PDB file of N, CA and C in Angstrom:
ATOM      1  N   MET A   1      -2.183  -6.251  64.003  1.00 56.00           N
ATOM      2  CA  MET A   1      -2.237  -4.859  63.593  1.00 56.00           C
ATOM      3  C   MET A   1      -2.607  -4.794  62.108  1.00 56.00           C
ATOM      4  N   LEU A   2      -3.496  -3.882  61.738  1.00 58.00           N
ATOM      5  CA  LEU A   2      -3.925  -3.710  60.364  1.00 58.00           C
ATOM      6  C   LEU A   2      -2.823  -3.055  59.547  1.00 58.00           C
ATOM      7  N   ALA A   3      -2.897  -3.246  58.215  1.00 58.00           N
ATOM      8  CA  ALA A   3      -1.856  -2.724  57.326  1.00 58.00           C
ATOM      9  C   ALA A   3      -1.712  -1.214  57.438  1.00 58.00           C
ATOM     10  N   HIS A   4      -2.832  -0.493  57.466  1.00 57.00           N
ATOM     11  CA  HIS A   4      -2.726   0.973  57.544  1.00 57.00           C
ATOM     12  C   HIS A   4      -2.185   1.421  58.904  1.00 57.00           C
ATOM     13  N   GLU A   5      -2.448   0.637  59.946  1.00 61.00           N
ATOM     14  CA  GLU A   5      -1.881   0.968  61.258  1.00 61.00           C
ATOM     15  C   GLU A   5      -0.368   0.772  61.253  1.00 61.00           C
ATOM     16  N   GLU A   6       0.095  -0.274  60.548  1.00 62.00           N
ATOM     17  CA  GLU A   6       1.534  -0.522  60.439  1.00 62.00           C
ATOM     18  C   GLU A   6       2.214   0.625  59.693  1.00 62.00           C
ATOM     19  N   GLN A   7       1.553   1.134  58.650  1.00 59.00           N
ATOM     20  CA  GLN A   7       2.108   2.262  57.897  1.00 59.00           C
ATOM     21  C   GLN A   7       2.176   3.498  58.775  1.00 59.00           C
ATOM     22  N   ASP A   8       1.133   3.727  59.587  1.00 59.00           N
ATOM     23  CA  ASP A   8       1.125   4.878  60.483  1.00 59.00           C
ATOM     24  C   ASP A   8       2.260   4.802  61.489  1.00 59.00           C
ATOM     25  N   VAL A   9       2.486   3.617  62.056  1.00 56.00           N
ATOM     26  CA  VAL A   9       3.567   3.421  63.022  1.00 56.00           C
ATOM     27  C   VAL A   9       4.909   3.627  62.339  1.00 56.00           C
ATOM     28  N   ALA A  10       5.052   3.093  61.111  1.00 57.00           N
ATOM     29  CA  ALA A  10       6.304   3.262  60.366  1.00 57.00           C
ATOM     30  C   ALA A  10       6.551   4.736  60.073  1.00 57.00           C
ATOM     31  N   ALA A  11       5.494   5.458  59.743  1.00 54.00           N
ATOM     32  CA  ALA A  11       5.631   6.886  59.459  1.00 54.00           C
ATOM     33  C   ALA A  11       6.079   7.643  60.698  1.00 54.00           C
ATOM     34  N   LEU A  12       5.572   7.244  61.862  1.00 56.00           N
ATOM     35  CA  LEU A  12       5.977   7.905  63.102  1.00 56.00           C
ATOM     36  C   LEU A  12       7.441   7.628  63.429  1.00 56.00           C
ATOM     37  N   LYS A  13       7.911   6.449  63.048  1.00 60.00           N
ATOM     38  CA  LYS A  13       9.295   6.074  63.336  1.00 60.00           C
ATOM     39  C   LYS A  13      10.274   6.709  62.342  1.00 60.00           C
ATOM     40  N   ALA A  14       9.777   7.073  61.127  1.00 58.00           N
ATOM     41  CA  ALA A  14      10.639   7.660  60.113  1.00 58.00           C
ATOM     42  C   ALA A  14      11.111   9.032  60.584  1.00 58.00           C
ATOM     43  N   PRO A  15      12.381   9.326  60.407  1.00 64.00           N
ATOM     44  CA  PRO A  15      12.893  10.614  60.864  1.00 64.00           C
ATOM     45  C   PRO A  15      12.347  11.758  60.006  1.00 64.00           C
ATOM     46  N   ALA A  16      12.067  12.882  60.661  1.00 71.00           N
ATOM     47  CA  ALA A  16      11.609  14.069  59.933  1.00 71.00           C
ATOM     48  C   ALA A  16      12.762  14.691  59.169  1.00 71.00           C
ATOM     49  N   HIS A  17      13.973  14.482  59.684  1.00 68.00           N
ATOM     50  CA  HIS A  17      15.179  14.961  59.021  1.00 68.00           C
ATOM     51  C   HIS A  17      16.179  13.815  58.989  1.00 68.00           C
ATOM     52  N   ALA A  18      16.773  13.599  57.864  1.00 69.00           N
ATOM     53  CA  ALA A  18      17.794  12.559  57.740  1.00 69.00           C
ATOM     54  C   ALA A  18      18.972  13.162  57.002  1.00 69.00           C
ATOM     55  N   GLY A  19      20.099  13.206  57.672  1.00 72.00           N
ATOM     56  CA  GLY A  19      21.286  13.782  57.039  1.00 72.00           C
ATOM     57  C   GLY A  19      21.101  15.231  56.675  1.00 72.00           C
ATOM     58  N   GLY A  20      20.319  15.970  57.456  1.00 74.00           N
ATOM     59  CA  GLY A  20      20.098  17.384  57.185  1.00 74.00           C
ATOM     60  C   GLY A  20      19.033  17.640  56.135  1.00 74.00           C
ATOM     61  N   ILE A  21      18.316  16.584  55.699  1.00 82.00           N
ATOM     62  CA  ILE A  21      17.291  16.724  54.668  1.00 82.00           C
ATOM     63  C   ILE A  21      15.919  16.594  55.310  1.00 82.00           C
ATOM     64  N   ALA A  22      15.010  17.494  54.954  1.00 88.00           N
ATOM     65  CA  ALA A  22      13.629  17.416  55.418  1.00 88.00           C
ATOM     66  C   ALA A  22      12.938  16.323  54.597  1.00 88.00           C
ATOM     67  N   VAL A  23      12.784  15.156  55.202  1.00 91.00           N
ATOM     68  CA  VAL A  23      12.300  13.975  54.500  1.00 91.00           C
ATOM     69  C   VAL A  23      10.909  14.191  53.907  1.00 91.00           C
ATOM     70  N   ASP A  24       9.990  14.748  54.683  1.00 91.00           N
ATOM     71  CA  ASP A  24       8.628  14.958  54.185  1.00 91.00           C
ATOM     72  C   ASP A  24       8.608  15.900  52.990  1.00 91.00           C
ATOM     73  N   ARG A  25       9.400  16.942  53.050  1.00 93.00           N
ATOM     74  CA  ARG A  25       9.462  17.916  51.944  1.00 93.00           C
ATOM     75  C   ARG A  25      10.033  17.259  50.693  1.00 93.00           C
ATOM     76  N   LEU A  26      11.100  16.478  50.859  1.00 94.00           N
ATOM     77  CA  LEU A  26      11.716  15.787  49.729  1.00 94.00           C
ATOM     78  C   LEU A  26      10.724  14.811  49.105  1.00 94.00           C
ATOM     79  N   LYS A  27      10.045  14.040  49.946  1.00 94.00           N
ATOM     80  CA  LYS A  27       9.073  13.077  49.456  1.00 94.00           C
ATOM     81  C   LYS A  27       7.951  13.788  48.709  1.00 94.00           C
ATOM     82  N   SER A  28       7.486  14.916  49.226  1.00 95.00           N
ATOM     83  CA  SER A  28       6.437  15.686  48.588  1.00 95.00           C
ATOM     84  C   SER A  28       6.871  16.173  47.203  1.00 95.00           C
ATOM     85  N   ILE A  29       8.079  16.663  47.114  1.00 96.00           N
ATOM     86  CA  ILE A  29       8.604  17.156  45.833  1.00 96.00           C
ATOM     87  C   ILE A  29       8.685  16.035  44.820  1.00 96.00           C
ATOM     88  N   ILE A  30       9.214  14.903  45.237  1.00 97.00           N
ATOM     89  CA  ILE A  30       9.358  13.764  44.326  1.00 97.00           C
ATOM     90  C   ILE A  30       7.993  13.279  43.855  1.00 97.00           C
ATOM     91  N   GLU A  31       7.034  13.174  44.753  1.00 97.00           N
ATOM     92  CA  GLU A  31       5.703  12.712  44.384  1.00 97.00           C
ATOM     93  C   GLU A  31       5.009  13.689  43.447  1.00 97.00           C
ATOM     94  N   ARG A  32       5.199  14.988  43.658  1.00 98.00           N
ATOM     95  CA  ARG A  32       4.608  15.987  42.754  1.00 98.00           C
ATOM     96  C   ARG A  32       5.192  15.872  41.361  1.00 98.00           C
ATOM     97  N   VAL A  33       6.506  15.702  41.264  1.00 98.00           N
ATOM     98  CA  VAL A  33       7.143  15.552  39.953  1.00 98.00           C
ATOM     99  C   VAL A  33       6.640  14.284  39.272  1.00 98.00           C
ATOM    100  N   GLU A  34       6.507  13.202  40.032  1.00 98.00           N
ATOM    101  CA  GLU A  34       6.003  11.953  39.454  1.00 98.00           C
ATOM    102  C   GLU A  34       4.589  12.129  38.905  1.00 98.00           C
ATOM    103  N   ARG A  35       3.727  12.831  39.649  1.00 97.00           N
ATOM    104  CA  ARG A  35       2.362  13.083  39.171  1.00 97.00           C
ATOM    105  C   ARG A  35       2.378  13.918  37.890  1.00 97.00           C
ATOM    106  N   LEU A  36       3.220  14.943  37.855  1.00 98.00           N
ATOM    107  CA  LEU A  36       3.296  15.795  36.667  1.00 98.00           C
ATOM    108  C   LEU A  36       3.842  15.033  35.469  1.00 98.00           C
ATOM    109  N   GLU A  37       4.794  14.133  35.703  1.00 98.00           N
ATOM    110  CA  GLU A  37       5.316  13.320  34.602  1.00 98.00           C
ATOM    111  C   GLU A  37       4.226  12.418  34.038  1.00 98.00           C
ATOM    112  N   GLU A  38       3.384  11.878  34.896  1.00 97.00           N
ATOM    113  CA  GLU A  38       2.259  11.067  34.431  1.00 97.00           C
ATOM    114  C   GLU A  38       1.277  11.918  33.625  1.00 97.00           C
ATOM    115  N   GLU A  39       1.023  13.140  34.097  1.00 97.00           N
ATOM    116  CA  GLU A  39       0.137  14.043  33.360  1.00 97.00           C
ATOM    117  C   GLU A  39       0.729  14.386  32.002  1.00 97.00           C
ATOM    118  N   ARG A  40       2.048  14.627  31.983  1.00 97.00           N
ATOM    119  CA  ARG A  40       2.722  14.949  30.714  1.00 97.00           C
ATOM    120  C   ARG A  40       2.592  13.782  29.743  1.00 97.00           C
ATOM    121  N   LYS A  41       2.750  12.574  30.262  1.00 97.00           N
ATOM    122  CA  LYS A  41       2.627  11.377  29.431  1.00 97.00           C
ATOM    123  C   LYS A  41       1.213  11.282  28.848  1.00 97.00           C
ATOM    124  N   ALA A  42       0.208  11.545  29.673  1.00 97.00           N
ATOM    125  CA  ALA A  42      -1.172  11.511  29.205  1.00 97.00           C
ATOM    126  C   ALA A  42      -1.424  12.603  28.163  1.00 97.00           C
ATOM    127  N   LEU A  43      -0.877  13.795  28.410  1.00 97.00           N
ATOM    128  CA  LEU A  43      -1.044  14.897  27.445  1.00 97.00           C
ATOM    129  C   LEU A  43      -0.358  14.578  26.119  1.00 97.00           C
ATOM    130  N   ALA A  44       0.812  13.963  26.184  1.00 97.00           N
ATOM    131  CA  ALA A  44       1.518  13.586  24.952  1.00 97.00           C
ATOM    132  C   ALA A  44       0.671  12.603  24.150  1.00 97.00           C
ATOM    133  N   GLY A  45       0.006  11.701  24.836  1.00 97.00           N
ATOM    134  CA  GLY A  45      -0.895  10.767  24.159  1.00 97.00           C
ATOM    135  C   GLY A  45      -2.061  11.485  23.516  1.00 97.00           C
ATOM    136  N   ASP A  46      -2.601  12.478  24.218  1.00 97.00           N
ATOM    137  CA  ASP A  46      -3.711  13.267  23.677  1.00 97.00           C
ATOM    138  C   ASP A  46      -3.278  14.036  22.433  1.00 97.00           C
ATOM    139  N   ILE A  47      -2.089  14.613  22.478  1.00 98.00           N
ATOM    140  CA  ILE A  47      -1.567  15.368  21.324  1.00 98.00           C
ATOM    141  C   ILE A  47      -1.365  14.428  20.134  1.00 98.00           C
ATOM    142  N   LYS A  48      -0.832  13.253  20.405  1.00 97.00           N
ATOM    143  CA  LYS A  48      -0.638  12.261  19.336  1.00 97.00           C
ATOM    144  C   LYS A  48      -1.984  11.909  18.699  1.00 97.00           C
ATOM    145  N   ASP A  49      -3.013  11.749  19.531  1.00 98.00           N
ATOM    146  CA  ASP A  49      -4.351  11.447  19.009  1.00 98.00           C
ATOM    147  C   ASP A  49      -4.866  12.580  18.118  1.00 98.00           C
ATOM    148  N   ILE A  50      -4.604  13.819  18.506  1.00 98.00           N
ATOM    149  CA  ILE A  50      -5.051  14.967  17.708  1.00 98.00           C
ATOM    150  C   ILE A  50      -4.331  14.989  16.357  1.00 98.00           C
ATOM    151  N   PHE A  51      -3.032  14.692  16.355  1.00 98.00           N
ATOM    152  CA  PHE A  51      -2.301  14.643  15.088  1.00 98.00           C
ATOM    153  C   PHE A  51      -2.824  13.510  14.205  1.00 98.00           C
ATOM    154  N   SER A  52      -3.181  12.389  14.806  1.00 98.00           N
ATOM    155  CA  SER A  52      -3.770  11.284  14.042  1.00 98.00           C
ATOM    156  C   SER A  52      -5.097  11.704  13.431  1.00 98.00           C
ATOM    157  N   GLU A  53      -5.890  12.433  14.210  1.00 98.00           N
ATOM    158  CA  GLU A  53      -7.170  12.952  13.717  1.00 98.00           C
ATOM    159  C   GLU A  53      -6.948  13.899  12.546  1.00 98.00           C
ATOM    160  N   ALA A  54      -5.948  14.781  12.671  1.00 98.00           N
ATOM    161  CA  ALA A  54      -5.650  15.732  11.598  1.00 98.00           C
ATOM    162  C   ALA A  54      -5.224  14.993  10.334  1.00 98.00           C
ATOM    163  N   LYS A  55      -4.385  13.983  10.518  1.00 98.00           N
ATOM    164  CA  LYS A  55      -3.915  13.210   9.361  1.00 98.00           C
ATOM    165  C   LYS A  55      -5.072  12.495   8.674  1.00 98.00           C
ATOM    166  N   SER A  56      -5.966  11.903   9.466  1.00 98.00           N
ATOM    167  CA  SER A  56      -7.099  11.197   8.874  1.00 98.00           C
ATOM    168  C   SER A  56      -8.079  12.163   8.199  1.00 98.00           C
ATOM    169  N   ALA A  57      -8.041  13.446   8.587  1.00 98.00           N
ATOM    170  CA  ALA A  57      -8.880  14.459   7.948  1.00 98.00           C
ATOM    171  C   ALA A  57      -8.209  15.040   6.705  1.00 98.00           C
ATOM    172  N   GLY A  58      -7.004  14.563   6.385  1.00 98.00           N
ATOM    173  CA  GLY A  58      -6.329  14.999   5.167  1.00 98.00           C
ATOM    174  C   GLY A  58      -5.327  16.115   5.353  1.00 98.00           C
ATOM    175  N   PHE A  59      -5.055  16.502   6.594  1.00 98.00           N
ATOM    176  CA  PHE A  59      -4.074  17.557   6.838  1.00 98.00           C
ATOM    177  C   PHE A  59      -2.670  16.971   6.913  1.00 98.00           C
ATOM    178  N   ASP A  60      -1.686  17.780   6.545  1.00 98.00           N
ATOM    179  CA  ASP A  60      -0.280  17.386   6.628  1.00 98.00           C
ATOM    180  C   ASP A  60       0.232  17.719   8.029  1.00 98.00           C
ATOM    181  N   VAL A  61       0.507  16.687   8.811  1.00 98.00           N
ATOM    182  CA  VAL A  61       0.914  16.859  10.206  1.00 98.00           C
ATOM    183  C   VAL A  61       2.238  17.610  10.313  1.00 98.00           C
ATOM    184  N   LYS A  62       3.139  17.360   9.397  1.00 98.00           N
ATOM    185  CA  LYS A  62       4.431  18.044   9.410  1.00 98.00           C
ATOM    186  C   LYS A  62       4.238  19.555   9.280  1.00 98.00           C
ATOM    187  N   ILE A  63       3.347  19.960   8.425  1.00 98.00           N
ATOM    188  CA  ILE A  63       3.061  21.389   8.232  1.00 98.00           C
ATOM    189  C   ILE A  63       2.383  21.965   9.470  1.00 98.00           C
ATOM    190  N   ILE A  64       1.473  21.215  10.063  1.00 98.00           N
ATOM    191  CA  ILE A  64       0.804  21.680  11.287  1.00 98.00           C
ATOM    192  C   ILE A  64       1.842  21.920  12.381  1.00 98.00           C
ATOM    193  N   LYS A  65       2.819  21.023  12.501  1.00 97.00           N
ATOM    194  CA  LYS A  65       3.875  21.189  13.511  1.00 97.00           C
ATOM    195  C   LYS A  65       4.718  22.431  13.222  1.00 97.00           C
ATOM    196  N   GLN A  66       4.970  22.709  11.931  1.00 96.00           N
ATOM    197  CA  GLN A  66       5.708  23.928  11.575  1.00 96.00           C
ATOM    198  C   GLN A  66       4.908  25.172  11.951  1.00 96.00           C
ATOM    199  N   ILE A  67       3.608  25.143  11.694  1.00 96.00           N
ATOM    200  CA  ILE A  67       2.749  26.272  12.046  1.00 96.00           C
ATOM    201  C   ILE A  67       2.774  26.498  13.556  1.00 96.00           C
ATOM    202  N   LEU A  68       2.690  25.429  14.327  1.00 97.00           N
ATOM    203  CA  LEU A  68       2.738  25.551  15.787  1.00 97.00           C
ATOM    204  C   LEU A  68       4.053  26.180  16.240  1.00 97.00           C
ATOM    205  N   LYS A  69       5.142  25.786  15.609  1.00 96.00           N
ATOM    206  CA  LYS A  69       6.460  26.343  15.942  1.00 96.00           C
ATOM    207  C   LYS A  69       6.505  27.839  15.622  1.00 96.00           C
ATOM    208  N   ILE A  70       5.993  28.208  14.457  1.00 96.00           N
ATOM    209  CA  ILE A  70       5.992  29.612  14.036  1.00 96.00           C
ATOM    210  C   ILE A  70       5.129  30.463  14.972  1.00 96.00           C
ATOM    211  N   ARG A  71       3.987  29.925  15.397  1.00 96.00           N
ATOM    212  CA  ARG A  71       3.084  30.683  16.269  1.00 96.00           C
ATOM    213  C   ARG A  71       3.702  30.981  17.634  1.00 96.00           C
ATOM    214  N   LYS A  72       4.700  30.212  18.026  1.00 96.00           N
ATOM    215  CA  LYS A  72       5.387  30.445  19.297  1.00 96.00           C
ATOM    216  C   LYS A  72       6.450  31.538  19.183  1.00 96.00           C
ATOM    217  N   MET A  73       6.825  31.873  17.958  1.00 96.00           N
ATOM    218  CA  MET A  73       7.898  32.834  17.720  1.00 96.00           C
ATOM    219  C   MET A  73       7.380  34.268  17.745  1.00 96.00           C
ATOM    220  N   GLU A  74       8.293  35.175  18.010  1.00 97.00           N
ATOM    221  CA  GLU A  74       7.992  36.615  17.919  1.00 97.00           C
ATOM    222  C   GLU A  74       7.871  36.989  16.443  1.00 97.00           C
ATOM    223  N   PRO A  75       7.013  37.964  16.116  1.00 96.00           N
ATOM    224  CA  PRO A  75       6.853  38.370  14.718  1.00 96.00           C
ATOM    225  C   PRO A  75       8.168  38.750  14.039  1.00 96.00           C
ATOM    226  N   ALA A  76       9.074  39.408  14.750  1.00 96.00           N
ATOM    227  CA  ALA A  76      10.359  39.804  14.160  1.00 96.00           C
ATOM    228  C   ALA A  76      11.195  38.572  13.803  1.00 96.00           C
ATOM    229  N   GLN A  77      11.134  37.551  14.629  1.00 97.00           N
ATOM    230  CA  GLN A  77      11.869  36.313  14.342  1.00 97.00           C
ATOM    231  C   GLN A  77      11.306  35.634  13.100  1.00 97.00           C
ATOM    232  N   VAL A  78       9.984  35.622  12.980  1.00 96.00           N
ATOM    233  CA  VAL A  78       9.335  35.002  11.825  1.00 96.00           C
ATOM    234  C   VAL A  78       9.739  35.744  10.557  1.00 96.00           C
ATOM    235  N   GLU A  79       9.692  37.063  10.618  1.00 97.00           N
ATOM    236  CA  GLU A  79      10.059  37.879   9.448  1.00 97.00           C
ATOM    237  C   GLU A  79      11.511  37.641   9.048  1.00 97.00           C
ATOM    238  N   GLU A  80      12.412  37.605  10.023  1.00 97.00           N
ATOM    239  CA  GLU A  80      13.825  37.367   9.733  1.00 97.00           C
ATOM    240  C   GLU A  80      14.025  36.004   9.087  1.00 97.00           C
ATOM    241  N   GLN A  81      13.352  35.000   9.624  1.00 95.00           N
ATOM    242  CA  GLN A  81      13.490  33.648   9.090  1.00 95.00           C
ATOM    243  C   GLN A  81      12.969  33.562   7.652  1.00 95.00           C
ATOM    244  N   GLU A  82      11.825  34.184   7.413  1.00 95.00           N
ATOM    245  CA  GLU A  82      11.249  34.172   6.069  1.00 95.00           C
ATOM    246  C   GLU A  82      12.130  34.931   5.084  1.00 95.00           C
ATOM    247  N   THR A  83      12.717  36.038   5.515  1.00 97.00           N
ATOM    248  CA  THR A  83      13.614  36.811   4.657  1.00 97.00           C
ATOM    249  C   THR A  83      14.837  35.993   4.279  1.00 97.00           C
ATOM    250  N   LEU A  84      15.448  35.353   5.273  1.00 96.00           N
ATOM    251  CA  LEU A  84      16.618  34.520   4.996  1.00 96.00           C
ATOM    252  C   LEU A  84      16.274  33.349   4.081  1.00 96.00           C
ATOM    253  N   LEU A  85      15.126  32.743   4.304  1.00 95.00           N
ATOM    254  CA  LEU A  85      14.702  31.635   3.450  1.00 95.00           C
ATOM    255  C   LEU A  85      14.545  32.105   2.012  1.00 95.00           C
ATOM    256  N   ASP A  86      13.953  33.287   1.837  1.00 96.00           N
ATOM    257  CA  ASP A  86      13.773  33.847   0.499  1.00 96.00           C
ATOM    258  C   ASP A  86      15.119  34.147  -0.154  1.00 96.00           C
ATOM    259  N   ILE A  87      16.050  34.727   0.608  1.00 96.00           N
ATOM    260  CA  ILE A  87      17.390  35.024   0.082  1.00 96.00           C
ATOM    261  C   ILE A  87      18.095  33.747  -0.342  1.00 96.00           C
ATOM    262  N   TYR A  88      18.047  32.733   0.489  1.00 97.00           N
ATOM    263  CA  TYR A  88      18.716  31.460   0.185  1.00 97.00           C
ATOM    264  C   TYR A  88      18.076  30.793  -1.049  1.00 97.00           C
ATOM    265  N   ARG A  89      16.756  30.863  -1.158  1.00 96.00           N
ATOM    266  CA  ARG A  89      16.077  30.282  -2.341  1.00 96.00           C
ATOM    267  C   ARG A  89      16.530  30.977  -3.618  1.00 96.00           C
ATOM    268  N   ARG A  90      16.551  32.315  -3.568  1.00 96.00           N
ATOM    269  CA  ARG A  90      16.962  33.056  -4.777  1.00 96.00           C
ATOM    270  C   ARG A  90      18.416  32.768  -5.124  1.00 96.00           C
ATOM    271  N   ALA A  91      19.267  32.645  -4.094  1.00 96.00           N
ATOM    272  CA  ALA A  91      20.678  32.336  -4.327  1.00 96.00           C
ATOM    273  C   ALA A  91      20.849  30.968  -5.007  1.00 96.00           C
ATOM    274  N   LEU A  92      19.950  30.064  -4.724  1.00 96.00           N
ATOM    275  CA  LEU A  92      20.004  28.733  -5.310  1.00 96.00           C
ATOM    276  C   LEU A  92      19.158  28.587  -6.568  1.00 96.00           C
ATOM    277  N   GLY A  93      18.557  29.709  -6.985  1.00 95.00           N
ATOM    278  CA  GLY A  93      17.746  29.708  -8.208  1.00 95.00           C
ATOM    279  C   GLY A  93      16.448  28.935  -8.055  1.00 95.00           C
ATOM    280  N   MET A  94      15.895  28.968  -6.896  1.00 94.00           N
ATOM    281  CA  MET A  94      14.644  28.229  -6.655  1.00 94.00           C
ATOM    282  C   MET A  94      13.445  29.154  -6.770  1.00 94.00           C
TER     283      MET A  94
END
């Protein structure tokens, strides 16, 4: 028997439900999460490469990350944060 035929026979013998769990559905969910984790890993590598490119172009990566964080915030949150920062600076004589 060929290897793929053995897998087909094994799949037919595997229960569709085990202990009240839909085996195929569970397997599908796990495999989808695994694929997405691999994609996330690849994207993280791509982002790291972009930060390296920015650094080699003379940009401050730390500042770029702060800008990205600020751009995700609501305008009111940004204003509040900037106001508090200004108050704290003046309180410290900066």
